[in-house]
Amino acid sequence: MFDNWEELEQSIKDCKKCKLNGGRTNIVFGVGNREADVMFIGEGPGADEDKEGIPFVGKAGQLMDKAFEGLGINRENVYIANIVKCRPPQNRVPEKDEAVACLNYLRNQVILVKPKIIVLLGSTALKNILGDEHSITKERGIWADKKGIIYLPTWHPAALLRDENKKIEFWKDLKLLKNLAEEKNLKI
Ligand code: URA
Ligand code: SF4
């Protein structure tokens, strides 16, 4: 673990710790406020993210941005990262060995950011952070306090593109996030 961003970023630069390294154009490390109170964790880069090296800039990200805008959440105030930093082929779900190989970078990011709230976007984020026994269908919208961090699981924004109902629930969950943050005087 590194106690500063420079060394952490340096350590990931030529990472070949898992087989996803072969298909990437850019490592998608993370973006946003490095002192954020609220952190979002997604699954892994898609084609647009791979091209730009920035998380959530494609269709799903734009939908999330729209929700942010509507609810008064400022993307610049939060920090956004993914379970894996390199694009899985055909956007498939990251395999266990890939997630395990990459997770230490994310853990280090969490240690440096010190968020008060972590929003888990979709099943991959939920299972890799809180454990495989968790279910996004059962637990979305329900926040849990674990060792001083509040975790809020919700749908992955890509799921909203296919399901109008999930869009409504996603908005509801972000509204809950916004209220929770304001109640606790957190930057959002
Ligand atoms: N989906 C993710 O999980 N992360 C991104 O950065 C983009 C799409
Ligand atoms: Fe390294 Fe993570 Fe990329 Fe795998 S996904 S090569 S562990 S940075």
mmCIF file of C-alpha atoms and ligand atoms in Angstrom:
data_model
loop_
_atom_site.group_PDB
_atom_site.id
_atom_site.type_symbol
_atom_site.label_atom_id
_atom_site.label_comp_id
_atom_site.label_asym_id
_atom_site.label_seq_id
_atom_site.Cartn_x
_atom_site.Cartn_y
_atom_site.Cartn_z
ATOM 1 C CA MET A 1 0.000 0.000 0.000
ATOM 2 C CA PHE A 2 1.189 3.498 -0.833
ATOM 3 C CA ASP A 3 0.571 6.540 1.309
ATOM 4 C CA ASN A 4 0.507 8.953 -1.641
ATOM 5 C CA TRP A 5 -1.134 9.182 -5.056
ATOM 6 C CA GLU A 6 2.085 9.609 -7.038
ATOM 7 C CA GLU A 7 3.517 6.271 -5.961
ATOM 8 C CA LEU A 8 0.197 4.500 -6.350
ATOM 9 C CA GLU A 9 -0.215 5.820 -9.902
ATOM 10 C CA GLN A 10 3.371 4.935 -10.696
ATOM 11 C CA SER A 11 2.806 1.384 -9.438
ATOM 12 C CA ILE A 12 -0.104 0.721 -11.811
ATOM 13 C CA LYS A 13 1.439 2.251 -14.947
ATOM 14 C CA ASP A 14 2.565 -0.939 -16.691
ATOM 15 C CA CYS A 15 0.445 -3.348 -14.697
ATOM 16 C CA LYS A 16 0.288 -6.892 -16.040
ATOM 17 C CA LYS A 17 -1.078 -8.523 -12.918
ATOM 18 C CA CYS A 18 -4.008 -10.029 -14.788
ATOM 19 C CA LYS A 19 -4.859 -11.055 -18.334
ATOM 20 C CA LEU A 20 -6.956 -7.932 -18.981
ATOM 21 C CA ASN A 21 -3.722 -6.021 -19.591
ATOM 22 C CA GLY A 22 -3.524 -7.465 -23.123
ATOM 23 C CA GLY A 23 -6.721 -5.810 -24.364
ATOM 24 C CA ARG A 24 -6.422 -2.335 -22.965
ATOM 25 C CA THR A 25 -5.682 0.958 -24.679
ATOM 26 C CA ASN A 26 -5.574 2.893 -21.407
ATOM 27 C CA ILE A 27 -5.648 1.995 -17.748
ATOM 28 C CA VAL A 28 -8.749 3.633 -16.277
ATOM 29 C CA PHE A 29 -7.464 4.502 -12.840
ATOM 30 C CA GLY A 30 -10.145 6.765 -11.376
ATOM 31 C CA VAL A 31 -11.317 10.354 -11.489
ATOM 32 C CA GLY A 32 -12.611 13.122 -9.272
ATOM 33 C CA ASN A 33 -11.984 14.679 -5.913
ATOM 34 C CA ARG A 34 -9.219 12.838 -4.087
ATOM 35 C CA GLU A 35 -10.603 14.112 -0.811
ATOM 36 C CA ALA A 36 -14.196 13.203 -1.609
ATOM 37 C CA ASP A 37 -16.712 12.308 1.077
ATOM 38 C CA VAL A 38 -18.564 10.162 -1.437
ATOM 39 C CA MET A 39 -16.986 7.543 -3.690
ATOM 40 C CA PHE A 40 -18.637 5.580 -6.517
ATOM 41 C CA ILE A 41 -17.385 2.143 -7.542
ATOM 42 C CA GLY A 42 -18.362 0.616 -10.888
ATOM 43 C CA GLU A 43 -17.393 -2.610 -12.623
ATOM 44 C CA GLY A 44 -14.794 -1.945 -15.296
ATOM 45 C CA PRO A 45 -14.080 0.256 -18.298
ATOM 46 C CA GLY A 46 -16.110 -0.048 -21.499
ATOM 47 C CA ALA A 47 -14.959 0.939 -24.986
ATOM 48 C CA ASP A 48 -15.273 4.708 -24.433
ATOM 49 C CA GLU A 49 -13.553 4.587 -21.051
ATOM 50 C CA ASP A 50 -10.743 2.465 -22.499
ATOM 51 C CA LYS A 51 -10.258 5.010 -25.260
ATOM 52 C CA GLU A 52 -10.254 8.043 -22.948
ATOM 53 C CA GLY A 53 -8.787 6.581 -19.782
ATOM 54 C CA ILE A 54 -11.615 8.061 -17.692
ATOM 55 C CA PRO A 55 -14.399 6.114 -15.925
ATOM 56 C CA PHE A 56 -18.051 6.495 -16.894
ATOM 57 C CA VAL A 57 -17.748 8.679 -19.986
ATOM 58 C CA GLY A 58 -19.798 6.388 -22.286
ATOM 59 C CA LYS A 59 -23.568 5.940 -22.533
ATOM 60 C CA ALA A 60 -23.998 4.582 -19.001
ATOM 61 C CA GLY A 61 -21.838 7.359 -17.594
ATOM 62 C CA GLN A 62 -23.834 10.010 -19.407
ATOM 63 C CA LEU A 63 -27.012 8.613 -17.908
ATOM 64 C CA MET A 64 -25.409 8.767 -14.467
ATOM 65 C CA ASP A 65 -24.328 12.359 -15.153
ATOM 66 C CA LYS A 66 -27.925 13.234 -15.996
ATOM 67 C CA ALA A 67 -29.121 11.810 -12.686
ATOM 68 C CA PHE A 68 -26.336 13.716 -10.893
ATOM 69 C CA GLU A 69 -27.427 16.924 -12.575
ATOM 70 C CA GLY A 70 -31.089 16.398 -11.765
ATOM 71 C CA LEU A 71 -30.357 15.714 -8.117
ATOM 72 C CA GLY A 72 -27.721 18.381 -7.574
ATOM 73 C CA ILE A 73 -24.801 15.998 -7.218
ATOM 74 C CA ASN A 74 -21.556 17.499 -8.500
ATOM 75 C CA ARG A 75 -19.350 15.002 -10.337
ATOM 76 C CA GLU A 76 -16.330 17.082 -9.350
ATOM 77 C CA ASN A 77 -17.071 16.624 -5.652
ATOM 78 C CA VAL A 78 -17.058 12.824 -5.736
ATOM 79 C CA TYR A 79 -14.456 10.205 -6.648
ATOM 80 C CA ILE A 80 -15.246 7.510 -9.227
ATOM 81 C CA ALA A 81 -13.353 4.257 -9.824
ATOM 82 C CA ASN A 82 -13.931 0.677 -10.942
ATOM 83 C CA ILE A 83 -13.281 -2.854 -9.665
ATOM 84 C CA VAL A 84 -10.952 -3.548 -12.620
ATOM 85 C CA LYS A 85 -8.941 -0.827 -14.330
ATOM 86 C CA CYS A 86 -8.607 -2.464 -17.758
ATOM 87 C CA ARG A 87 -11.411 -3.203 -20.178
ATOM 88 C CA PRO A 88 -12.720 -6.783 -20.204
ATOM 89 C CA PRO A 89 -13.219 -8.162 -23.737
ATOM 90 C CA GLN A 90 -16.758 -7.566 -25.097
ATOM 91 C CA ASN A 91 -17.518 -5.802 -21.800
ATOM 92 C CA ARG A 92 -17.962 -9.122 -20.038
ATOM 93 C CA VAL A 93 -18.085 -9.249 -16.250
ATOM 94 C CA PRO A 94 -14.579 -9.320 -14.752
ATOM 95 C CA GLU A 95 -13.555 -12.827 -13.726
ATOM 96 C CA LYS A 96 -12.716 -13.551 -10.105
ATOM 97 C CA ASP A 97 -8.941 -13.763 -10.657
ATOM 98 C CA GLU A 98 -8.991 -10.406 -12.482
ATOM 99 C CA ALA A 99 -10.977 -8.669 -9.752
ATOM 100 C CA VAL A 100 -8.743 -10.152 -7.060
ATOM 101 C CA ALA A 101 -5.601 -9.063 -8.924
ATOM 102 C CA CYS A 102 -6.859 -5.507 -9.319
ATOM 103 C CA LEU A 103 -8.585 -4.977 -5.993
ATOM 104 C CA ASN A 104 -5.508 -3.810 -4.100
ATOM 105 C CA TYR A 105 -5.340 -0.674 -6.252
ATOM 106 C CA LEU A 106 -8.942 0.130 -5.367
ATOM 107 C CA ARG A 107 -8.315 -0.584 -1.676
ATOM 108 C CA ASN A 108 -5.408 1.818 -1.809
ATOM 109 C CA GLN A 109 -7.601 4.449 -3.484
ATOM 110 C CA VAL A 110 -10.187 4.040 -0.706
ATOM 111 C CA ILE A 111 -7.481 4.407 1.939
ATOM 112 C CA LEU A 112 -6.233 7.637 0.329
ATOM 113 C CA VAL A 113 -9.645 9.189 -0.379
ATOM 114 C CA LYS A 114 -11.108 8.182 3.017
ATOM 115 C CA PRO A 115 -14.744 8.426 1.836
ATOM 116 C CA LYS A 116 -17.586 8.460 4.344
ATOM 117 C CA ILE A 117 -20.006 6.925 1.842
ATOM 118 C CA ILE A 118 -19.287 4.365 -0.892
ATOM 119 C CA VAL A 119 -21.896 3.814 -3.589
ATOM 120 C CA LEU A 120 -21.625 0.331 -5.087
ATOM 121 C CA LEU A 121 -22.803 0.393 -8.692
ATOM 122 C CA GLY A 122 -24.151 -3.041 -9.557
ATOM 123 C CA SER A 123 -23.523 -6.627 -8.608
ATOM 124 C CA THR A 124 -19.811 -6.780 -9.478
ATOM 125 C CA ALA A 125 -18.988 -3.881 -7.179
ATOM 126 C CA LEU A 126 -21.253 -5.178 -4.405
ATOM 127 C CA LYS A 127 -19.908 -8.736 -4.455
ATOM 128 C CA ASN A 128 -16.252 -7.814 -4.722
ATOM 129 C CA ILE A 129 -16.393 -5.199 -1.979
ATOM 130 C CA LEU A 130 -18.848 -6.677 0.531
ATOM 131 C CA GLY A 131 -18.733 -10.378 -0.392
ATOM 132 C CA ASP A 132 -20.184 -12.909 -2.818
ATOM 133 C CA GLU A 133 -23.127 -13.684 -0.548
ATOM 134 C CA HIS A 134 -24.628 -10.248 -1.256
ATOM 135 C CA SER A 135 -27.394 -9.688 -3.784
ATOM 136 C CA ILE A 136 -27.958 -6.431 -5.629
ATOM 137 C CA THR A 137 -31.616 -7.284 -6.261
ATOM 138 C CA LYS A 138 -32.261 -7.730 -2.546
ATOM 139 C CA GLU A 139 -29.999 -5.015 -1.198
ATOM 140 C CA ARG A 140 -30.167 -2.065 -3.539
ATOM 141 C CA GLY A 141 -31.382 1.090 -1.913
ATOM 142 C CA ILE A 142 -30.514 -0.177 1.581
ATOM 143 C CA TRP A 143 -27.485 1.453 3.136
ATOM 144 C CA ALA A 144 -25.252 -0.380 5.587
ATOM 145 C CA ASP A 145 -22.713 1.036 8.038
ATOM 146 C CA LYS A 146 -19.554 -1.111 8.097
ATOM 147 C CA LYS A 147 -16.490 -0.092 10.072
ATOM 148 C CA GLY A 148 -17.361 3.577 9.848
ATOM 149 C CA ILE A 149 -18.128 3.656 6.120
ATOM 150 C CA ILE A 150 -21.672 3.761 4.795
ATOM 151 C CA TYR A 151 -22.159 1.471 1.787
ATOM 152 C CA LEU A 152 -25.071 2.064 -0.552
ATOM 153 C CA PRO A 153 -25.643 -0.554 -3.257
ATOM 154 C CA THR A 154 -27.643 0.466 -6.314
ATOM 155 C CA TRP A 155 -28.080 -0.590 -9.939
ATOM 156 C CA HIS A 156 -25.219 -0.255 -12.362
ATOM 157 C CA PRO A 157 -26.073 2.644 -14.722
ATOM 158 C CA ALA A 158 -25.750 0.338 -17.757
ATOM 159 C CA ALA A 159 -28.697 -1.675 -16.413
ATOM 160 C CA LEU A 160 -30.834 1.474 -16.612
ATOM 161 C CA LEU A 161 -30.432 1.604 -20.368
ATOM 162 C CA ARG A 162 -32.460 -1.587 -20.648
ATOM 163 C CA ASP A 163 -35.050 -1.104 -17.916
ATOM 164 C CA GLU A 164 -37.139 1.972 -17.161
ATOM 165 C CA ASN A 165 -38.091 0.650 -13.730
ATOM 166 C CA LYS A 166 -34.468 0.439 -12.689
ATOM 167 C CA LYS A 167 -33.998 4.020 -13.763
ATOM 168 C CA ILE A 168 -36.667 5.095 -11.293
ATOM 169 C CA GLU A 169 -35.076 3.019 -8.525
ATOM 170 C CA PHE A 170 -31.618 4.380 -9.323
ATOM 171 C CA TRP A 171 -32.900 7.938 -8.975
ATOM 172 C CA LYS A 172 -34.548 6.990 -5.715
ATOM 173 C CA ASP A 173 -31.275 5.551 -4.401
ATOM 174 C CA LEU A 174 -29.275 8.624 -5.412
ATOM 175 C CA LYS A 175 -31.886 10.808 -3.755
ATOM 176 C CA LEU A 176 -31.359 8.781 -0.580
ATOM 177 C CA LEU A 177 -27.610 9.294 -1.005
ATOM 178 C CA LYS A 178 -28.054 13.015 -1.418
ATOM 179 C CA ASN A 179 -30.245 13.233 1.705
ATOM 180 C CA LEU A 180 -27.832 11.096 3.694
ATOM 181 C CA ALA A 181 -24.891 13.271 2.648
ATOM 182 C CA GLU A 182 -26.694 16.493 3.494
ATOM 183 C CA GLU A 183 -27.797 15.154 6.837
ATOM 184 C CA LYS A 184 -24.169 14.421 7.660
ATOM 185 C CA ASN A 185 -22.850 17.678 6.193
ATOM 186 C CA LEU A 186 -20.857 15.868 3.533
ATOM 187 C CA LYS A 187 -19.656 17.345 0.282
ATOM 188 C CA ILE A 188 -21.654 16.022 -2.682
HETATM 189 N N1 URA B 1 -19.183 0.750 -16.627
HETATM 190 C C1 URA B 1 -18.414 0.664 -15.517
HETATM 191 O O1 URA B 1 -18.619 -0.169 -14.667
HETATM 192 N N2 URA B 1 -17.434 1.533 -15.388
HETATM 193 C C2 URA B 1 -17.162 2.470 -16.277
HETATM 194 O O2 URA B 1 -16.228 3.222 -16.056
HETATM 195 C C3 URA B 1 -17.966 2.554 -17.416
HETATM 196 C C4 URA B 1 -18.972 1.678 -17.574
HETATM 197 FE FE1 SF4 B 2 -3.502 -4.686 -13.686
HETATM 198 FE FE2 SF4 B 2 -6.007 -4.241 -12.919
HETATM 199 FE FE3 SF4 B 2 -5.343 -3.959 -15.455
HETATM 200 FE FE4 SF4 B 2 -5.466 -6.379 -14.394
HETATM 201 S S1 SF4 B 2 -7.178 -4.962 -14.660
HETATM 202 S S2 SF4 B 2 -3.813 -5.597 -15.689
HETATM 203 S S3 SF4 B 2 -4.720 -6.004 -12.308
HETATM 204 S S4 SF4 B 2 -4.588 -2.726 -13.743
#
